[in-house]
Amino acid sequence: MIEQSATGARPSLVGRRRENDALWTRFEAAATGRAGVVLIAGEPGIGKTRLLDAFAAHATSTGARVLRGGASEAAGMPPYLSFLEALGQHVRATPPDALRVQIGDMAGILADILPELTARLGEAPRSYPLRPEQARLRLYEAVSMFLAALSTERPLALIFDDLQWADGATLDLLAYLARRQRAIPLLLVGAYRAGDAEGRAAFAQTLAELNRLRALDLLTLEPLDAAAMVALAESYLGGPVIAPLGETLFRHSEGNPFFAEELLRNWVDAGALTQAEHGRWTLATAQVPALPPGIAGAVRQRLARLRPETLELLRTAAILGHTFETALLAEVVGQDVEAVEESLREAAQANLLSSAMTGAQSAYSFSHDKIRESIYDDMTHARRQRLHGFIGHALEARSLSPDAQRLSELAYHFARSGDRVRGADYARRAAQLALAAYAPEEALAHYRAVLELTGADDPRRGETLIGVGDAATLAGAHDDAVSAFTAAQAWYERSGDRVAAARAAHRLGQVWWQREAIPQAREAFEASLALLEGQPLAETVCALVDLSSLLALSQHQYTAALAHARQAFTLAERLSEDNLLASASRVLGNLLARTNQLPEGLDLLRRALDLALAADNLAEAAECCACLRMACAWNCEYRQAIAYARQEIDLARRCHAPYLLRHIYTHLTVMYALAGELAEAERAYTEAQTVVERLTAPEAWAYFDLIAGVVPMARGDYAASEQGTVRAIEEFRAANPDTLVWYLGILAVISARQGKERETLAAIDEAEAAIATVPSDSMASMLPLSSVVDAAFLIGAGQRVAHYYTRLEPFRGQFHNALVSRLLGQIETLQGDFAVAHISLDEAEATARGEQVKFELAQTLVAQADLAIAEGGRGARERAREKLAEAQALYAEFGNETEVRRMDAALRRHTRGRTAQSPRLHAGLSAREIEVLRLVASGRSNREIASDLVLSEKTVENHLTRIYGKIGAENRAAAAAFAIRHGLA
């Protein structure tokens, strides 16, 4: 709000044309659907708020929706304060019917931070329970959707002042909106004091994130120059000024507009200014009043001119905060509201206060927070303590059911009044509400206040320590969480409450697991179970479920994991709680599937899904669908896997849990790409990007980068596919090296498809080393092993991996980056077991056709062509050409020119000469080496061979070196003679 001048004129916005134009240009861009963030930085009094006022007025005049909020330096403010003020203003002013349309089905979620919604719309159904991090994302998504709804009617400007004091929850939400809402007509405009923001880690992190997103425009307000200072004085005084007055004002204010206005007020009040000829303002004397020491001195001079009763009211108001209700101030000081209003009018006329209506309540704000700070700092400690107590009791009397903001205020005032009991009680309640609103930093501050206000013998000490640990966990302060949960466990054990101690130990294990400290996590989970001593409790089921998952997913100890999962399942059945039974069934079913007990695992997972749906636990149902999606894909139920993915998306959206979507679209991208539905794959990939951009999960980003190469690979752009895969592997290596076993084989396949033999073999070596660390009967072993075998055959090195036949056999009929039956058939062909090879490859073909996995079908057809040639006999070449022609047509559907050329070369080879014998009959030559030798005998150069076989010339040279060694030839002529003797030419 632009302040009223001493002469009655309203000062204009001077000296800020460039910044004002830049801000408006950015808003016009936002209004076209290019959302963004503009932050205005500057020292106190430099004009940030005035620039915001001018922008708000201009935006409102064009029909835009403008909502404003601010942050406060005062301790004890509720989380999301800036959003509470801005959105609360809209909620209070909007008719209920219109508000219902804008809120949609998110009222139950948003009510956690906007209590006005319940008052306006009535009680809403509560949202589904989720883990804290997932629940916070759900809340952020709800706010994001609310703002999107508000911006559909007209462009929206959210204006936040004093962001240097913003709580961590507000800053997290602001960054989330910048990530999520990039294509709506929304501009977030904030102002902050650069100096006060220094050292605030959350603020620095938010700035870094906004810059990383390229969503931030930063405007820095510098001091006004001498010409602008003259314009400010003329606007304030309502007439022209002589040059010496402007120069003096500039020198004393140092270009700070607030300081300049304070000086002008002092000079006018002291009679140091007068109007000369032509109405020009000038200094009445050569000696201007002494400059007060700093802005506080200027404020004190203004305060000294007030009546004592008005100054006394302002002292109490300064304790209340930057903005205060007139009725509350009157209640605290024990005066009639009208009398208080009359006294405050004097302060408003002196421009110390400005009107700030809050709904139907009369309220005032200090015109600058430095004014409030000066008044607060001038009071003695004893007086501040006494006033805090008065305010606390007044708030308590008028707050039968205090909301988060009121609880924070009560905790703040009672803690500073010396009433430790009340301060601790309200701080605890404020912490609980902050935690429920997913504002962990604020909850942590409140819980720490409780610890300071209570002693070690407090009967609720353990509960408070658990609260500290929960808040610290959600805030990412893992060291603090470990300390808190460790202390809580010890406190409960001393108190004899073993169940509560077990809960603390369980939480401790979860924190260690988040930190990837697997041995410590396991120790904590086992300690939790030891404290429970096998008692039939829900806590026992939860601890068993987590220990089972840890052993399987992080340590690959499937035997022990299955034992714990079965124990959890038995106990959950005994307790007859559907939610527990759904969770235990899901974990056990997932483990059975991962240990190649797919039929049993699928049955149990389907039962878990039914239980979760019956209990209306949508988040658990979504987790069940995720496990079913993977298990069905492994079991070659490709279309059913896609159906479960679609159900998973629906469930995750219905419970507003973006975290649950982190892998769905990436997996759908793979499934659609392999099916040849490349347009669907690209749409899924776009959705995947939208999802992971909302998250801060490194593993989700790494998997997204891995999948970036799927569609290019299907289309034959193997170089592009390799780039994304290499990047993703390095990200997995940094985030969690244990997960590399799943992905190293993919790099081997991509290298093989480019004919990079050396790189392929190196990738196979690393993958085999990783495979050796996991149980051979697990999917963690089979998925990379399938890729290793596939890659080896692609470079003609099938003999190297033929010994894996017995490892592959138990997974016959499954799909792990390749159809296992197809790989088995290729090994059987290599070993001359043609009858069995026909069975394996026919099975693979039937599956690929039935489930419409076209890329895998093409590879199976090529394997069948190789079988026909190796088997020989009447019509072998015709059968091979038929298979290759169909494979070529499939690759053409993908737009994969690389594989189309490879099929062309194979068709040309099978059009010439006699049918080759099985590769095993020719001096141990591999199938690829026979192909190279045949082309050498036909007189083709290394470059021509490389082109025909889609290999590099270096790889062809390597093949020739090995061929010479195996057949005892010294040159190409001798090699050609060998080929002719053995019917290869």
Short mmCIF file of C-alpha atoms in Angstrom, two decimals, residues 679-889:
data_model
loop_
_atom_site.label_atom_id
_atom_site.label_comp_id
_atom_site.label_asym_id
_atom_site.label_seq_id
_atom_site.Cartn_x
_atom_site.Cartn_y
_atom_site.Cartn_z
CA ALA A 679 3.08 -42.73 -30.31
CA GLU A 680 1.72 -44.13 -27.03
CA ALA A 681 5.28 -44.63 -25.80
CA GLU A 682 6.14 -41.00 -26.48
CA ARG A 683 2.99 -39.82 -24.69
CA ALA A 684 3.86 -41.99 -21.70
CA TYR A 685 7.41 -40.61 -21.70
CA THR A 686 6.08 -37.03 -21.68
CA GLU A 687 3.86 -37.92 -18.72
CA ALA A 688 6.85 -39.53 -17.01
CA GLN A 689 8.80 -36.30 -17.32
CA THR A 690 5.91 -34.35 -15.79
CA VAL A 691 5.85 -36.76 -12.85
CA VAL A 692 9.56 -36.89 -12.06
CA GLU A 693 9.89 -33.11 -12.32
CA ARG A 694 7.58 -32.90 -9.27
CA LEU A 695 9.82 -35.20 -7.25
CA THR A 696 13.25 -34.97 -5.70
CA ALA A 697 13.90 -38.72 -5.92
CA PRO A 698 17.31 -39.40 -7.57
CA GLU A 699 16.35 -42.99 -8.36
CA ALA A 700 13.21 -41.89 -10.23
CA TRP A 701 15.28 -39.41 -12.27
CA ALA A 702 17.90 -42.05 -13.06
CA TYR A 703 15.25 -44.48 -14.29
CA PHE A 704 13.70 -41.69 -16.37
CA ASP A 705 17.07 -41.00 -18.00
CA LEU A 706 17.45 -44.72 -18.70
CA ILE A 707 14.07 -44.85 -20.41
CA ALA A 708 15.01 -41.83 -22.53
CA GLY A 709 16.78 -44.29 -24.82
CA VAL A 710 13.88 -46.72 -25.28
CA VAL A 711 12.05 -45.09 -28.19
CA PRO A 712 15.32 -44.16 -29.99
CA MET A 713 16.45 -47.78 -29.60
CA ALA A 714 13.21 -49.08 -31.09
CA ARG A 715 13.73 -46.72 -34.03
CA GLY A 716 17.35 -47.76 -34.48
CA ASP A 717 19.01 -44.61 -33.13
CA TYR A 718 21.32 -46.64 -30.93
CA ALA A 719 23.79 -43.80 -30.37
CA ALA A 720 21.10 -41.64 -28.76
CA SER A 721 19.91 -44.62 -26.77
CA GLU A 722 23.44 -45.23 -25.52
CA GLN A 723 23.81 -41.64 -24.28
CA GLY A 724 20.77 -41.85 -22.00
CA THR A 725 21.75 -45.29 -20.74
CA VAL A 726 25.33 -44.27 -19.86
CA ARG A 727 24.04 -41.19 -18.05
CA ALA A 728 21.48 -43.21 -16.12
CA ILE A 729 24.00 -45.86 -15.08
CA GLU A 730 26.29 -43.19 -13.65
CA GLU A 731 23.32 -41.74 -11.75
CA PHE A 732 22.45 -45.18 -10.35
CA ARG A 733 26.11 -45.74 -9.51
CA ALA A 734 26.13 -42.51 -7.47
CA ALA A 735 22.72 -42.94 -5.82
CA ASN A 736 22.75 -46.66 -4.99
CA PRO A 737 25.33 -48.97 -6.61
CA ASP A 738 23.35 -52.04 -5.53
CA THR A 739 20.71 -51.23 -8.16
CA LEU A 740 23.24 -51.36 -11.02
CA VAL A 741 22.75 -55.10 -11.41
CA TRP A 742 19.35 -54.41 -12.99
CA TYR A 743 20.65 -52.09 -15.73
CA LEU A 744 24.19 -52.99 -16.81
CA GLY A 745 22.96 -55.61 -19.27
CA ILE A 746 20.95 -52.97 -21.14
CA LEU A 747 24.15 -51.12 -22.00
CA ALA A 748 25.64 -54.36 -23.33
CA VAL A 749 22.67 -54.84 -25.70
CA ILE A 750 22.81 -51.26 -27.00
CA SER A 751 26.56 -51.52 -27.59
CA ALA A 752 26.05 -54.84 -29.38
CA ARG A 753 23.42 -53.38 -31.70
CA GLN A 754 25.99 -50.79 -32.77
CA GLY A 755 28.57 -53.48 -33.49
CA LYS A 756 30.82 -52.23 -30.68
CA GLU A 757 32.31 -55.57 -29.72
CA ARG A 758 34.91 -54.32 -27.24
CA GLU A 759 32.40 -52.12 -25.41
CA THR A 760 29.84 -54.92 -25.41
CA LEU A 761 32.26 -57.38 -23.87
CA ALA A 762 33.28 -54.83 -21.23
CA ALA A 763 29.63 -54.24 -20.34
CA ILE A 764 29.05 -58.01 -20.19
CA ASP A 765 32.03 -58.41 -17.85
CA GLU A 766 30.69 -55.77 -15.44
CA ALA A 767 27.17 -57.17 -15.61
CA GLU A 768 28.38 -60.71 -14.91
CA ALA A 769 30.31 -59.49 -11.88
CA ALA A 770 27.15 -57.83 -10.55
CA ILE A 771 25.01 -60.89 -11.31
CA ALA A 772 27.35 -63.02 -9.22
CA THR A 773 26.40 -60.98 -6.13
CA VAL A 774 22.67 -61.81 -6.22
CA PRO A 775 20.84 -65.14 -5.82
CA SER A 776 20.62 -67.07 -9.09
CA ASP A 777 16.91 -67.81 -8.63
CA SER A 778 15.89 -64.15 -8.36
CA MET A 779 14.58 -61.70 -10.90
CA ALA A 780 17.49 -59.43 -9.94
CA SER A 781 19.71 -62.10 -11.50
CA MET A 782 17.56 -63.06 -14.46
CA LEU A 783 16.85 -59.61 -15.91
CA PRO A 784 20.53 -58.64 -16.42
CA LEU A 785 21.47 -62.20 -17.37
CA SER A 786 18.93 -62.19 -20.20
CA SER A 787 20.46 -58.99 -21.55
CA VAL A 788 23.96 -60.44 -21.30
CA VAL A 789 22.97 -63.51 -23.33
CA ASP A 790 21.08 -61.38 -25.86
CA ALA A 791 24.06 -59.03 -26.30
CA ALA A 792 26.49 -61.91 -26.75
CA PHE A 793 24.42 -63.42 -29.57
CA LEU A 794 24.09 -60.01 -31.24
CA ILE A 795 27.89 -59.80 -31.62
CA GLY A 796 28.21 -63.47 -32.62
CA ALA A 797 29.67 -64.54 -29.28
CA GLY A 798 26.92 -66.95 -28.28
CA GLN A 799 29.43 -69.63 -27.27
CA ARG A 800 30.66 -67.37 -24.50
CA VAL A 801 27.26 -67.45 -22.75
CA ALA A 802 26.02 -70.93 -23.71
CA HIS A 803 26.88 -72.20 -20.21
CA TYR A 804 24.07 -70.01 -18.83
CA TYR A 805 21.51 -72.41 -20.29
CA THR A 806 20.83 -74.10 -16.95
CA ARG A 807 20.42 -70.69 -15.26
CA LEU A 808 17.89 -69.62 -17.87
CA GLU A 809 15.86 -72.84 -17.96
CA PRO A 810 13.86 -72.24 -14.71
CA PHE A 811 12.65 -68.94 -16.19
CA ARG A 812 11.41 -70.44 -19.47
CA GLY A 813 8.27 -68.68 -20.69
CA GLN A 814 9.12 -65.41 -18.94
CA PHE A 815 10.18 -62.00 -20.23
CA HIS A 816 13.21 -60.16 -18.83
CA ASN A 817 14.26 -57.57 -21.42
CA ALA A 818 13.97 -60.54 -23.79
CA LEU A 819 11.84 -63.67 -24.04
CA VAL A 820 13.77 -66.34 -22.15
CA SER A 821 12.37 -69.03 -24.45
CA ARG A 822 13.94 -67.21 -27.39
CA LEU A 823 17.33 -67.10 -25.68
CA LEU A 824 17.09 -70.77 -24.81
CA GLY A 825 16.25 -71.53 -28.43
CA GLN A 826 19.31 -69.63 -29.63
CA ILE A 827 21.59 -71.59 -27.28
CA GLU A 828 19.94 -74.85 -28.38
CA THR A 829 20.55 -73.88 -32.01
CA LEU A 830 24.19 -73.14 -31.24
CA GLN A 831 24.58 -76.53 -29.59
CA GLY A 832 22.87 -78.35 -32.46
CA ASP A 833 19.82 -79.41 -30.43
CA PHE A 834 17.51 -78.40 -33.26
CA ALA A 835 14.36 -80.24 -32.21
CA VAL A 836 14.28 -78.57 -28.80
CA ALA A 837 15.24 -75.25 -30.39
CA HIS A 838 12.12 -75.45 -32.56
CA ILE A 839 9.96 -75.93 -29.47
CA SER A 840 11.58 -73.01 -27.61
CA LEU A 841 11.43 -70.59 -30.51
CA ASP A 842 7.88 -71.56 -31.45
CA GLU A 843 6.87 -70.90 -27.84
CA ALA A 844 8.60 -67.51 -27.96
CA GLU A 845 6.90 -66.67 -31.27
CA ALA A 846 3.45 -67.59 -29.92
CA THR A 847 3.96 -65.44 -26.83
CA ALA A 848 5.28 -62.45 -28.79
CA ARG A 849 2.38 -62.61 -31.23
CA GLY A 850 -0.25 -63.19 -28.56
CA GLU A 851 0.94 -60.35 -26.34
CA GLN A 852 1.76 -58.13 -29.36
CA VAL A 853 5.39 -57.54 -28.37
CA LYS A 854 6.53 -56.71 -31.89
CA PHE A 855 10.18 -55.86 -31.23
CA GLU A 856 10.69 -59.19 -29.49
CA LEU A 857 8.76 -60.96 -32.24
CA ALA A 858 11.18 -59.58 -34.83
CA GLN A 859 14.15 -60.88 -32.84
CA THR A 860 12.47 -64.27 -32.47
CA LEU A 861 11.90 -64.48 -36.24
CA VAL A 862 15.60 -63.77 -36.82
CA ALA A 863 16.49 -66.54 -34.37
CA GLN A 864 14.16 -68.91 -36.25
CA ALA A 865 15.90 -67.98 -39.52
CA ASP A 866 19.26 -68.77 -37.93
CA LEU A 867 17.83 -72.12 -36.78
CA ALA A 868 16.67 -72.93 -40.30
CA ILE A 869 20.10 -72.19 -41.77
CA ALA A 870 21.93 -74.09 -39.03
CA GLU A 871 19.61 -77.10 -39.36
CA GLY A 872 19.89 -77.15 -43.15
CA GLY A 873 17.91 -79.47 -45.34
CA ARG A 874 15.41 -78.95 -48.11
CA GLY A 875 13.80 -75.52 -48.12
CA ALA A 876 15.98 -74.17 -45.26
CA ARG A 877 16.91 -71.01 -47.10
CA GLU A 878 13.34 -70.35 -48.14
CA ARG A 879 12.16 -70.74 -44.56
CA ALA A 880 14.93 -68.42 -43.38
CA ARG A 881 14.12 -65.79 -46.02
CA GLU A 882 10.44 -65.91 -45.04
CA LYS A 883 11.26 -65.28 -41.39
CA LEU A 884 13.75 -62.53 -42.19
CA ALA A 885 11.32 -60.79 -44.54
CA GLU A 886 8.66 -60.68 -41.82
CA ALA A 887 11.22 -59.41 -39.30
CA GLN A 888 12.28 -56.75 -41.78
CA ALA A 889 8.66 -55.63 -42.18
#
